[in-house]
Amino acid sequence: MGPMIRTASLRGFAPLVRELGGDPAAFLAGFHLPADAPDSDDGLIGITEHDLMLDAAAVDLGCRDLGLRLAGSRDLTILGPLALAIESSPTVADAVQCASRFMFVHSPALTVGLEPDPRGARGVVALTYRKDLPESPYSPQAMELGLGLFHHVADQMMDGITGLRSVEFPHQPLSPIRRYTDFFGVDVRFGAPTAALRIERRVLDARFAGADDTIREVALDYLARHYPEPTSRVAVRVRRALAESPGLRTPSPAHVARLFSLHPRTLQRRPAAEGTSFEATLDSVRRDAAHRLITTTDLPLSRVAALLGFTEQSTPGPRGAPLARRQSPPAQIVALRQVFPGCASHPCRHDADQLPVRHRRPSDPQIRRRPRRVAARGPAPGRARGRSGVQGALQGPGARSAR
């Protein structure tokens, strides 16, 4: 099982989809998400499925600013129990520190932090918003939703953000630039290393009118007791180890157990107690890695399958030829699609008409049979009529026709 996110992140999704003329239930079903997920804030769903659904909905509905629209309709309560600790913090710096420590309550794949200004400006810092890419693939719409919500909440808590220099996104613009500047009110830059709000350092000392130390201490104590750090879970450690060390061979439980100085049986028992298994974690890691490689590289599917640890298995066919070598797609791609079904229909550069010729059937479009070129050659030595093998080979068929 991959990293999760609270269903509160879907707040406002269904009404917006209906407003745009779509069916929210169809999108949820298409990504195997519960139909009642938007009706509850405290449920958990896979963040990968959540993010891919946002990207798909933006394309299908022709709404390029879907993430920004969702961000503008939300408030701090989307963070659940973390919201109380943040809004009762005395300063902006304390609120950021609290969010950085407990953002995993909303989703363990997301982090916020305070870092030096990536552009090196004096007196400027960066409030960063990151997604753990080894845990889940990058999603432009989800990134705009997250950073947009980050900005929207800060603007509400501070009665207007002062000292904001620029907003930065790792991806290229999905909407006209004017849409971004209208939303954030400042210059927006793209292709940056990290999504961030660049603000003047002095803003960190700004105090909130609703600060309450007593409420904050109670909220922090509640979070610490009810939400242990995810890194303490064996399943999370196993997933990270698998995600950070992809190879051409399939990792075994024994190999991963040695990394943590655990007995292989312990590695199987503890994830089971946490509601998952080594095999399920490995499948989830492969699925996410497959999506990342398919959508961000030009590798053919057979190469992706090999990188994920699949081996092409041959099935004997007529005349002893391996069936997998004559069929399209190859067995590697079949195995890949079993783990990552979406790659069979994903609208990317790896569709069937983009595969190398050796991976297509002769009947596939854009493939024409090339006429075979038969080189002229003489009869085999010793087979010419009335001539010795040497004479027949030297004179060839031209001599016979002349005769």
GROMACS .gro file of C-alpha atoms in nm:
model
  403
    1MET     CA    1   0.000   0.000   0.000
    2GLY     CA    2   0.140   0.337  -0.102
    3PRO     CA    3   0.128   0.664   0.092
    4MET     CA    4  -0.215   0.797   0.180
    5ILE     CA    5  -0.380   1.135   0.203
    6ARG     CA    6  -0.683   1.242   0.403
    7THR     CA    7  -1.006   1.254   0.204
    8ALA     CA    8  -1.042   1.617   0.315
    9SER     CA    9  -0.819   1.691   0.016
   10LEU     CA   10  -1.121   1.611  -0.205
   11ARG     CA   11  -1.330   1.884  -0.042
   12GLY     CA   12  -1.497   2.082  -0.318
   13PHE     CA   13  -1.395   1.837  -0.592
   14ALA     CA   14  -1.743   1.696  -0.662
   15PRO     CA   15  -1.923   2.035  -0.685
   16LEU     CA   16  -1.653   2.176  -0.912
   17VAL     CA   17  -1.664   1.874  -1.145
   18ARG     CA   18  -2.043   1.899  -1.169
   19GLU     CA   19  -2.013   2.272  -1.240
   20LEU     CA   20  -1.780   2.189  -1.527
   21GLY     CA   21  -2.025   1.935  -1.667
   22GLY     CA   22  -1.851   1.619  -1.545
   23ASP     CA   23  -1.945   1.323  -1.329
   24PRO     CA   24  -1.735   1.305  -1.010
   25ALA     CA   25  -1.843   0.944  -0.946
   26ALA     CA   26  -1.697   0.840  -1.282
   27PHE     CA   27  -1.360   0.995  -1.199
   28LEU     CA   28  -1.354   0.830  -0.857
   29ALA     CA   29  -1.443   0.489  -1.002
   30GLY     CA   30  -1.188   0.529  -1.280
   31PHE     CA   31  -0.909   0.556  -1.023
   32HIS     CA   32  -1.050   0.298  -0.783
   33LEU     CA   33  -1.138   0.551  -0.513
   34PRO     CA   34  -1.441   0.504  -0.284
   35ALA     CA   35  -1.756   0.673  -0.411
   36ASP     CA   36  -1.818   0.830  -0.068
   37ALA     CA   37  -1.461   0.964  -0.031
   38PRO     CA   38  -1.560   1.331  -0.091
   39ASP     CA   39  -1.826   1.307   0.183
   40SER     CA   40  -1.581   1.258   0.471
   41ASP     CA   41  -1.276   1.454   0.580
   42ASP     CA   42  -1.116   1.185   0.794
   43GLY     CA   43  -1.093   0.891   0.552
   44LEU     CA   44  -0.773   0.786   0.380
   45ILE     CA   45  -0.711   0.729   0.011
   46GLY     CA   46  -0.399   0.668  -0.195
   47ILE     CA   47  -0.225   0.993  -0.278
   48THR     CA   48  -0.107   0.858  -0.614
   49GLU     CA   49  -0.463   0.779  -0.724
   50HIS     CA   50  -0.582   1.111  -0.581
   51ASP     CA   51  -0.323   1.310  -0.775
   52LEU     CA   52  -0.362   1.121  -1.103
   53MET     CA   53  -0.737   1.177  -1.085
   54LEU     CA   54  -0.683   1.553  -1.054
   55ASP     CA   55  -0.458   1.554  -1.360
   56ALA     CA   56  -0.706   1.345  -1.559
   57ALA     CA   57  -1.004   1.559  -1.456
   58ALA     CA   58  -0.823   1.879  -1.559
   59VAL     CA   59  -0.760   1.736  -1.907
   60ASP     CA   60  -1.100   1.574  -1.959
   61LEU     CA   61  -1.295   1.877  -1.836
   62GLY     CA   62  -1.073   2.129  -2.014
   63CYS     CA   63  -1.005   2.304  -1.683
   64ARG     CA   64  -0.634   2.381  -1.679
   65ASP     CA   65  -0.651   2.569  -1.348
   66LEU     CA   66  -0.835   2.292  -1.161
   67GLY     CA   67  -0.581   2.282  -0.877
   68LEU     CA   68  -0.591   2.659  -0.824
   69ARG     CA   69  -0.972   2.659  -0.825
   70LEU     CA   70  -0.982   2.393  -0.556
   71ALA     CA   71  -0.719   2.577  -0.349
   72GLY     CA   72  -0.914   2.901  -0.356
   73SER     CA   73  -1.226   2.737  -0.214
   74ARG     CA   74  -1.065   2.587   0.097
   75ASP     CA   75  -0.937   2.693   0.437
   76LEU     CA   76  -0.706   2.569   0.711
   77THR     CA   77  -0.962   2.317   0.846
   78ILE     CA   78  -0.871   2.086   0.559
   79LEU     CA   79  -0.569   1.983   0.771
   80GLY     CA   80  -0.791   1.841   1.045
   81PRO     CA   81  -0.629   1.813   1.390
   82LEU     CA   82  -0.317   1.988   1.260
   83ALA     CA   83  -0.516   2.303   1.186
   84LEU     CA   84  -0.575   2.385   1.555
   85ALA     CA   85  -0.205   2.366   1.637
   86ILE     CA   86  -0.116   2.591   1.343
   87GLU     CA   87  -0.375   2.862   1.397
   88SER     CA   88  -0.294   2.889   1.768
   89SER     CA   89   0.079   2.939   1.701
   90PRO     CA   90   0.219   3.276   1.813
   91THR     CA   91   0.424   3.359   1.500
   92VAL     CA   92   0.456   3.261   1.136
   93ALA     CA   93   0.783   3.083   1.213
   94ASP     CA   94   0.612   2.873   1.484
   95ALA     CA   95   0.325   2.786   1.248
   96VAL     CA   96   0.567   2.673   0.977
   97GLN     CA   97   0.762   2.466   1.230
   98CYS     CA   98   0.441   2.299   1.347
   99ALA     CA   99   0.329   2.224   0.990
  100SER     CA  100   0.672   2.089   0.905
  101ARG     CA  101   0.668   1.852   1.201
  102PHE     CA  102   0.316   1.714   1.154
  103MET     CA  103   0.233   1.745   0.785
  104PHE     CA  104   0.249   1.365   0.769
  105VAL     CA  105  -0.086   1.363   0.953
  106HIS     CA  106  -0.241   1.495   0.630
  107SER     CA  107  -0.014   1.285   0.407
  108PRO     CA  108   0.327   1.126   0.476
  109ALA     CA  109   0.429   1.200   0.116
  110LEU     CA  110   0.402   1.578   0.166
  111THR     CA  111   0.637   1.809   0.352
  112VAL     CA  112   0.664   2.182   0.411
  113GLY     CA  113   0.971   2.358   0.536
  114LEU     CA  114   1.174   2.674   0.569
  115GLU     CA  115   1.487   2.691   0.352
  116PRO     CA  116   1.737   2.950   0.226
  117ASP     CA  117   1.629   3.149  -0.075
  118PRO     CA  118   1.708   2.943  -0.389
  119ARG     CA  119   1.789   3.264  -0.575
  120GLY     CA  120   2.030   3.387  -0.309
  121ALA     CA  121   1.856   3.716  -0.230
  122ARG     CA  122   1.952   3.874   0.101
  123GLY     CA  123   1.681   3.883   0.365
  124VAL     CA  124   1.463   3.635   0.172
  125VAL     CA  125   1.370   3.275   0.262
  126ALA     CA  126   1.168   3.006   0.091
  127LEU     CA  127   0.860   2.835   0.234
  128THR     CA  128   0.885   2.508   0.043
  129TYR     CA  129   0.620   2.253  -0.044
  130ARG     CA  130   0.747   1.913  -0.152
  131LYS     CA  131   0.615   1.575  -0.253
  132ASP     CA  132   0.830   1.268  -0.195
  133LEU     CA  133   0.875   1.148  -0.554
  134PRO     CA  134   1.012   0.803  -0.462
  135GLU     CA  135   0.685   0.757  -0.273
  136SER     CA  136   0.448   0.893  -0.539
  137PRO     CA  137   0.490   1.047  -0.887
  138TYR     CA  138   0.483   1.420  -0.948
  139SER     CA  139   0.145   1.576  -1.029
  140PRO     CA  140   0.127   1.933  -1.164
  141GLN     CA  141  -0.237   1.984  -1.065
  142ALA     CA  142  -0.180   1.848  -0.714
  143MET     CA  143   0.127   2.070  -0.676
  144GLU     CA  144  -0.073   2.378  -0.775
  145LEU     CA  145  -0.346   2.273  -0.533
  146GLY     CA  146  -0.100   2.229  -0.246
  147LEU     CA  147   0.104   2.544  -0.296
  148GLY     CA  148  -0.211   2.741  -0.376
  149LEU     CA  149  -0.367   2.625  -0.048
  150PHE     CA  150  -0.043   2.708   0.135
  151HIS     CA  151  -0.066   3.064   0.002
  152HIS     CA  152  -0.443   3.094   0.057
  153VAL     CA  153  -0.420   2.985   0.423
  154ALA     CA  154  -0.127   3.218   0.495
  155ASP     CA  155  -0.316   3.505   0.335
  156GLN     CA  156  -0.620   3.436   0.556
  157MET     CA  157  -0.420   3.401   0.877
  158MET     CA  158  -0.216   3.716   0.818
  159ASP     CA  159  -0.498   3.928   0.675
  160GLY     CA  160  -0.296   3.959   0.358
  161ILE     CA  161   0.058   3.841   0.291
  162THR     CA  162   0.317   4.116   0.295
  163GLY     CA  163   0.674   4.063   0.184
  164LEU     CA  164   0.593   3.790  -0.071
  165ARG     CA  165   0.856   3.815  -0.345
  166SER     CA  166   0.756   3.538  -0.588
  167VAL     CA  167   0.598   3.194  -0.623
  168GLU     CA  168   0.789   2.909  -0.786
  169PHE     CA  169   0.675   2.583  -0.949
  170PRO     CA  170   0.891   2.296  -1.079
  171HIS     CA  171   0.665   2.238  -1.382
  172GLN     CA  172   0.583   2.460  -1.677
  173PRO     CA  173   0.262   2.670  -1.672
  174LEU     CA  174  -0.063   2.483  -1.721
  175SER     CA  175  -0.272   2.800  -1.754
  176PRO     CA  176  -0.203   3.148  -1.893
  177ILE     CA  177   0.049   3.336  -1.678
  178ARG     CA  178  -0.216   3.596  -1.597
  179ARG     CA  179  -0.415   3.329  -1.412
  180TYR     CA  180  -0.124   3.265  -1.176
  181THR     CA  181  -0.045   3.628  -1.111
  182ASP     CA  182  -0.411   3.701  -1.038
  183PHE     CA  183  -0.422   3.417  -0.787
  184PHE     CA  184  -0.093   3.483  -0.605
  185GLY     CA  185  -0.063   3.857  -0.661
  186VAL     CA  186   0.310   3.839  -0.739
  187ASP     CA  187   0.548   3.716  -1.005
  188VAL     CA  188   0.521   3.339  -1.067
  189ARG     CA  189   0.818   3.147  -1.205
  190PHE     CA  190   0.832   2.799  -1.354
  191GLY     CA  191   1.093   2.527  -1.395
  192ALA     CA  192   1.225   2.587  -1.042
  193PRO     CA  193   1.395   2.311  -0.842
  194THR     CA  194   1.129   2.322  -0.569
  195ALA     CA  195   0.777   2.458  -0.527
  196ALA     CA  196   0.804   2.753  -0.288
  197LEU     CA  197   0.677   3.087  -0.167
  198ARG     CA  198   0.971   3.329  -0.150
  199ILE     CA  199   0.911   3.578   0.132
  200GLU     CA  200   1.109   3.836   0.321
  201ARG     CA  201   1.261   3.694   0.639
  202ARG     CA  202   1.100   3.959   0.857
  203VAL     CA  203   0.757   3.805   0.782
  204LEU     CA  204   0.850   3.505   0.999
  205ASP     CA  205   0.834   3.727   1.309
  206ALA     CA  206   0.479   3.843   1.239
  207ARG     CA  207   0.240   3.749   1.520
  208PHE     CA  208  -0.108   3.604   1.483
  209ALA     CA  209  -0.403   3.768   1.654
  210GLY     CA  210  -0.548   3.427   1.748
  211ALA     CA  211  -0.235   3.294   1.919
  212ASP     CA  212  -0.303   3.084   2.231
  213ASP     CA  213  -0.018   2.897   2.397
  214THR     CA  214  -0.248   2.674   2.604
  215ILE     CA  215  -0.450   2.554   2.308
  216ARG     CA  216  -0.133   2.505   2.108
  217GLU     CA  217   0.026   2.285   2.375
  218VAL     CA  218  -0.288   2.072   2.401
  219ALA     CA  219  -0.306   2.035   2.023
  220LEU     CA  220   0.061   1.940   1.994
  221ASP     CA  221   0.028   1.686   2.273
  222TYR     CA  222  -0.274   1.531   2.102
  223LEU     CA  223  -0.087   1.503   1.771
  224ALA     CA  224   0.220   1.351   1.935
  225ARG     CA  225   0.017   1.086   2.120
  226HIS     CA  226  -0.223   0.988   1.841
  227TYR     CA  227  -0.001   1.024   1.533
  228PRO     CA  228   0.341   0.860   1.574
  229GLU     CA  229   0.612   0.952   1.328
  230PRO     CA  230   0.567   0.745   1.008
  231THR     CA  231   0.937   0.661   0.997
  232SER     CA  232   0.881   0.441   1.303
  233ARG     CA  233   0.663   0.206   1.097
  234VAL     CA  234   0.843  -0.086   0.939
  235ALA     CA  235   0.620  -0.077   0.629
  236VAL     CA  236   0.724   0.284   0.561
  237ARG     CA  237   1.092   0.198   0.602
  238VAL     CA  238   1.057  -0.101   0.369
  239ARG     CA  239   0.882   0.106   0.105
  240ARG     CA  240   1.150   0.374   0.115
  241ALA     CA  241   1.426   0.112   0.087
  242LEU     CA  242   1.258  -0.044  -0.216
  243ALA     CA  243   1.192   0.294  -0.378
  244GLU     CA  244   1.548   0.418  -0.330
  245SER     CA  245   1.720   0.107  -0.462
  246PRO     CA  246   1.552  -0.002  -0.787
  247GLY     CA  247   1.745  -0.270  -0.972
  248LEU     CA  248   1.732  -0.528  -1.243
  249ARG     CA  249   1.662  -0.808  -0.999
  250THR     CA  250   1.361  -0.854  -0.778
  251PRO     CA  251   1.452  -0.776  -0.414
  252SER     CA  252   1.375  -1.048  -0.165
  253PRO     CA  253   1.242  -1.007   0.190
  254ALA     CA  254   1.567  -1.155   0.318
  255HIS     CA  255   1.774  -0.893   0.136
  256VAL     CA  256   1.565  -0.603   0.268
  257ALA     CA  257   1.559  -0.753   0.618
  258ARG     CA  258   1.939  -0.741   0.626
  259LEU     CA  259   1.926  -0.367   0.558
  260PHE     CA  260   1.737  -0.317   0.885
  261SER     CA  261   1.912  -0.593   1.081
  262LEU     CA  262   1.584  -0.781   1.110
  263HIS     CA  263   1.494  -1.146   1.073
  264PRO     CA  264   1.299  -1.211   0.749
  265ARG     CA  265   1.005  -1.340   0.953
  266THR     CA  266   1.000  -1.018   1.152
  267LEU     CA  267   0.993  -0.822   0.826
  268GLN     CA  268   0.685  -1.018   0.722
  269ARG     CA  269   0.513  -1.003   1.062
  270ARG     CA  270   0.542  -0.631   1.139
  271PRO     CA  271   0.402  -0.499   0.807
  272ALA     CA  272   0.115  -0.748   0.846
  273ALA     CA  273   0.037  -0.594   1.184
  274GLU     CA  274   0.036  -0.255   1.011
  275GLY     CA  275  -0.218  -0.374   0.752
  276THR     CA  276   0.010  -0.448   0.456
  277SER     CA  277   0.277  -0.693   0.339
  278PHE     CA  278   0.617  -0.698   0.172
  279GLU     CA  279   0.463  -0.814  -0.158
  280ALA     CA  280   0.196  -0.542  -0.155
  281THR     CA  281   0.459  -0.277  -0.082
  282LEU     CA  282   0.680  -0.402  -0.365
  283ASP     CA  283   0.387  -0.396  -0.610
  284SER     CA  284   0.299  -0.042  -0.504
  285VAL     CA  285   0.657   0.078  -0.551
  286ARG     CA  286   0.673  -0.084  -0.894
  287ARG     CA  287   0.344   0.073  -0.996
  288ASP     CA  288   0.457   0.422  -0.900
  289ALA     CA  289   0.798   0.374  -1.063
  290ALA     CA  290   0.630   0.250  -1.380
  291HIS     CA  291   0.413   0.559  -1.403
  292ARG     CA  292   0.712   0.785  -1.342
  293LEU     CA  293   0.925   0.618  -1.612
  294ILE     CA  294   0.643   0.598  -1.865
  295THR     CA  295   0.540   0.960  -1.833
  296THR     CA  296   0.879   1.125  -1.788
  297THR     CA  297   1.114   0.927  -2.015
  298ASP     CA  298   1.129   0.800  -2.373
  299LEU     CA  299   1.208   0.443  -2.269
  300PRO     CA  300   1.007   0.170  -2.446
  301LEU     CA  301   0.781  -0.041  -2.226
  302SER     CA  302   1.010  -0.344  -2.254
  303ARG     CA  303   1.295  -0.139  -2.108
  304VAL     CA  304   1.072  -0.006  -1.830
  305ALA     CA  305   0.970  -0.362  -1.747
  306ALA     CA  306   1.334  -0.470  -1.733
  307LEU     CA  307   1.425  -0.180  -1.504
  308LEU     CA  308   1.143  -0.275  -1.269
  309GLY     CA  309   1.277  -0.625  -1.230
  310PHE     CA  310   1.056  -0.824  -1.467
  311THR     CA  311   1.205  -1.094  -1.687
  312GLU     CA  312   1.064  -1.199  -2.021
  313GLN     CA  313   0.927  -1.552  -1.993
  314SER     CA  314   0.908  -1.753  -2.313
  315THR     CA  315   0.625  -1.989  -2.394
  316PRO     CA  316   0.714  -2.265  -2.644
  317GLY     CA  317   0.531  -2.232  -2.976
  318PRO     CA  318   0.531  -2.412  -3.308
  319ARG     CA  319   0.869  -2.507  -3.452
  320GLY     CA  320   1.027  -2.447  -3.113
  321ALA     CA  321   1.011  -2.066  -3.143
  322PRO     CA  322   0.932  -1.881  -2.817
  323LEU     CA  323   0.580  -1.746  -2.840
  324ALA     CA  324   0.674  -1.431  -2.644
  325ARG     CA  325   0.920  -1.332  -2.919
  326ARG     CA  326   0.653  -1.343  -3.189
  327GLN     CA  327   0.367  -1.181  -3.000
  328SER     CA  328   0.307  -0.813  -2.941
  329PRO     CA  329   0.320  -0.684  -2.677
  330PRO     CA  330   0.613  -0.888  -2.541
  331ALA     CA  331   0.574  -1.082  -2.218
  332GLN     CA  332   0.767  -0.810  -2.034
  333ILE     CA  333   0.499  -0.555  -2.125
  334VAL     CA  334   0.223  -0.798  -2.028
  335ALA     CA  335   0.387  -0.839  -1.688
  336LEU     CA  336   0.425  -0.463  -1.655
  337ARG     CA  337   0.058  -0.408  -1.733
  338GLN     CA  338  -0.043  -0.661  -1.470
  339VAL     CA  339   0.130  -0.453  -1.205
  340PHE     CA  340   0.049  -0.114  -1.359
  341PRO     CA  341  -0.274  -0.152  -1.561
  342GLY     CA  342  -0.282   0.218  -1.649
  343CYS     CA  343   0.017   0.190  -1.882
  344ALA     CA  344  -0.193  -0.013  -2.126
  345SER     CA  345  -0.408   0.288  -2.206
  346HIS     CA  346  -0.204   0.582  -2.083
  347PRO     CA  347  -0.211   0.857  -2.348
  348CYS     CA  348   0.163   0.909  -2.368
  349ARG     CA  349   0.448   0.861  -2.608
  350HIS     CA  350   0.461   0.488  -2.532
  351ASP     CA  351   0.133   0.397  -2.702
  352ALA     CA  352   0.133   0.108  -2.946
  353ASP     CA  353   0.197   0.326  -3.249
  354GLN     CA  354   0.505   0.469  -3.078
  355LEU     CA  355   0.666   0.139  -2.983
  356PRO     CA  356   0.968   0.017  -3.174
  357VAL     CA  357   0.875  -0.190  -3.480
  358ARG     CA  358   0.998  -0.510  -3.318
  359HIS     CA  359   0.729  -0.468  -3.051
  360ARG     CA  360   0.436  -0.439  -3.294
  361ARG     CA  361   0.236  -0.687  -3.493
  362PRO     CA  362   0.259  -0.665  -3.871
  363SER     CA  363  -0.109  -0.564  -3.880
  364ASP     CA  364  -0.053  -0.259  -3.658
  365PRO     CA  365  -0.099   0.083  -3.823
  366GLN     CA  366   0.191   0.270  -3.974
  367ILE     CA  367   0.379  -0.054  -4.043
  368ARG     CA  368   0.434  -0.164  -4.399
  369ARG     CA  369   0.590  -0.484  -4.502
  370ARG     CA  370   0.917  -0.419  -4.671
  371PRO     CA  371   0.982  -0.629  -4.985
  372ARG     CA  372   1.249  -0.883  -4.927
  373ARG     CA  373   1.559  -0.827  -5.127
  374VAL     CA  374   1.694  -1.151  -5.266
  375ALA     CA  375   2.051  -1.124  -5.377
  376ALA     CA  376   2.135  -1.293  -5.703
  377ARG     CA  377   2.344  -1.594  -5.644
  378GLY     CA  378   2.447  -1.898  -5.835
  379PRO     CA  379   2.344  -2.252  -5.765
  380ALA     CA  380   2.506  -2.434  -5.485
  381PRO     CA  381   2.837  -2.595  -5.575
  382GLY     CA  382   2.794  -2.938  -5.728
  383ARG     CA  383   2.427  -2.889  -5.824
  384ALA     CA  384   2.458  -2.745  -6.179
  385ARG     CA  385   2.347  -2.974  -6.460
  386GLY     CA  386   2.624  -3.134  -6.662
  387ARG     CA  387   2.896  -2.932  -6.496
  388SER     CA  388   3.129  -2.985  -6.211
  389GLY     CA  389   3.071  -2.800  -5.890
  390VAL     CA  390   3.352  -2.554  -5.966
  391GLN     CA  391   3.232  -2.481  -6.323
  392GLY     CA  392   2.871  -2.438  -6.213
  393ALA     CA  393   2.967  -2.199  -5.936
  394LEU     CA  394   3.184  -1.990  -6.173
  395GLN     CA  395   2.942  -1.971  -6.466
  396GLY     CA  396   2.621  -1.925  -6.260
  397PRO     CA  397   2.263  -1.907  -6.391
  398GLY     CA  398   2.346  -1.653  -6.661
  399ALA     CA  399   2.547  -1.911  -6.852
  400ARG     CA  400   2.257  -2.158  -6.842
  401SER     CA  401   2.004  -1.904  -6.970
  402ALA     CA  402   2.236  -1.801  -7.254
  403ARG     CA  403   2.270  -2.163  -7.348
   0.00000   0.00000   0.00000
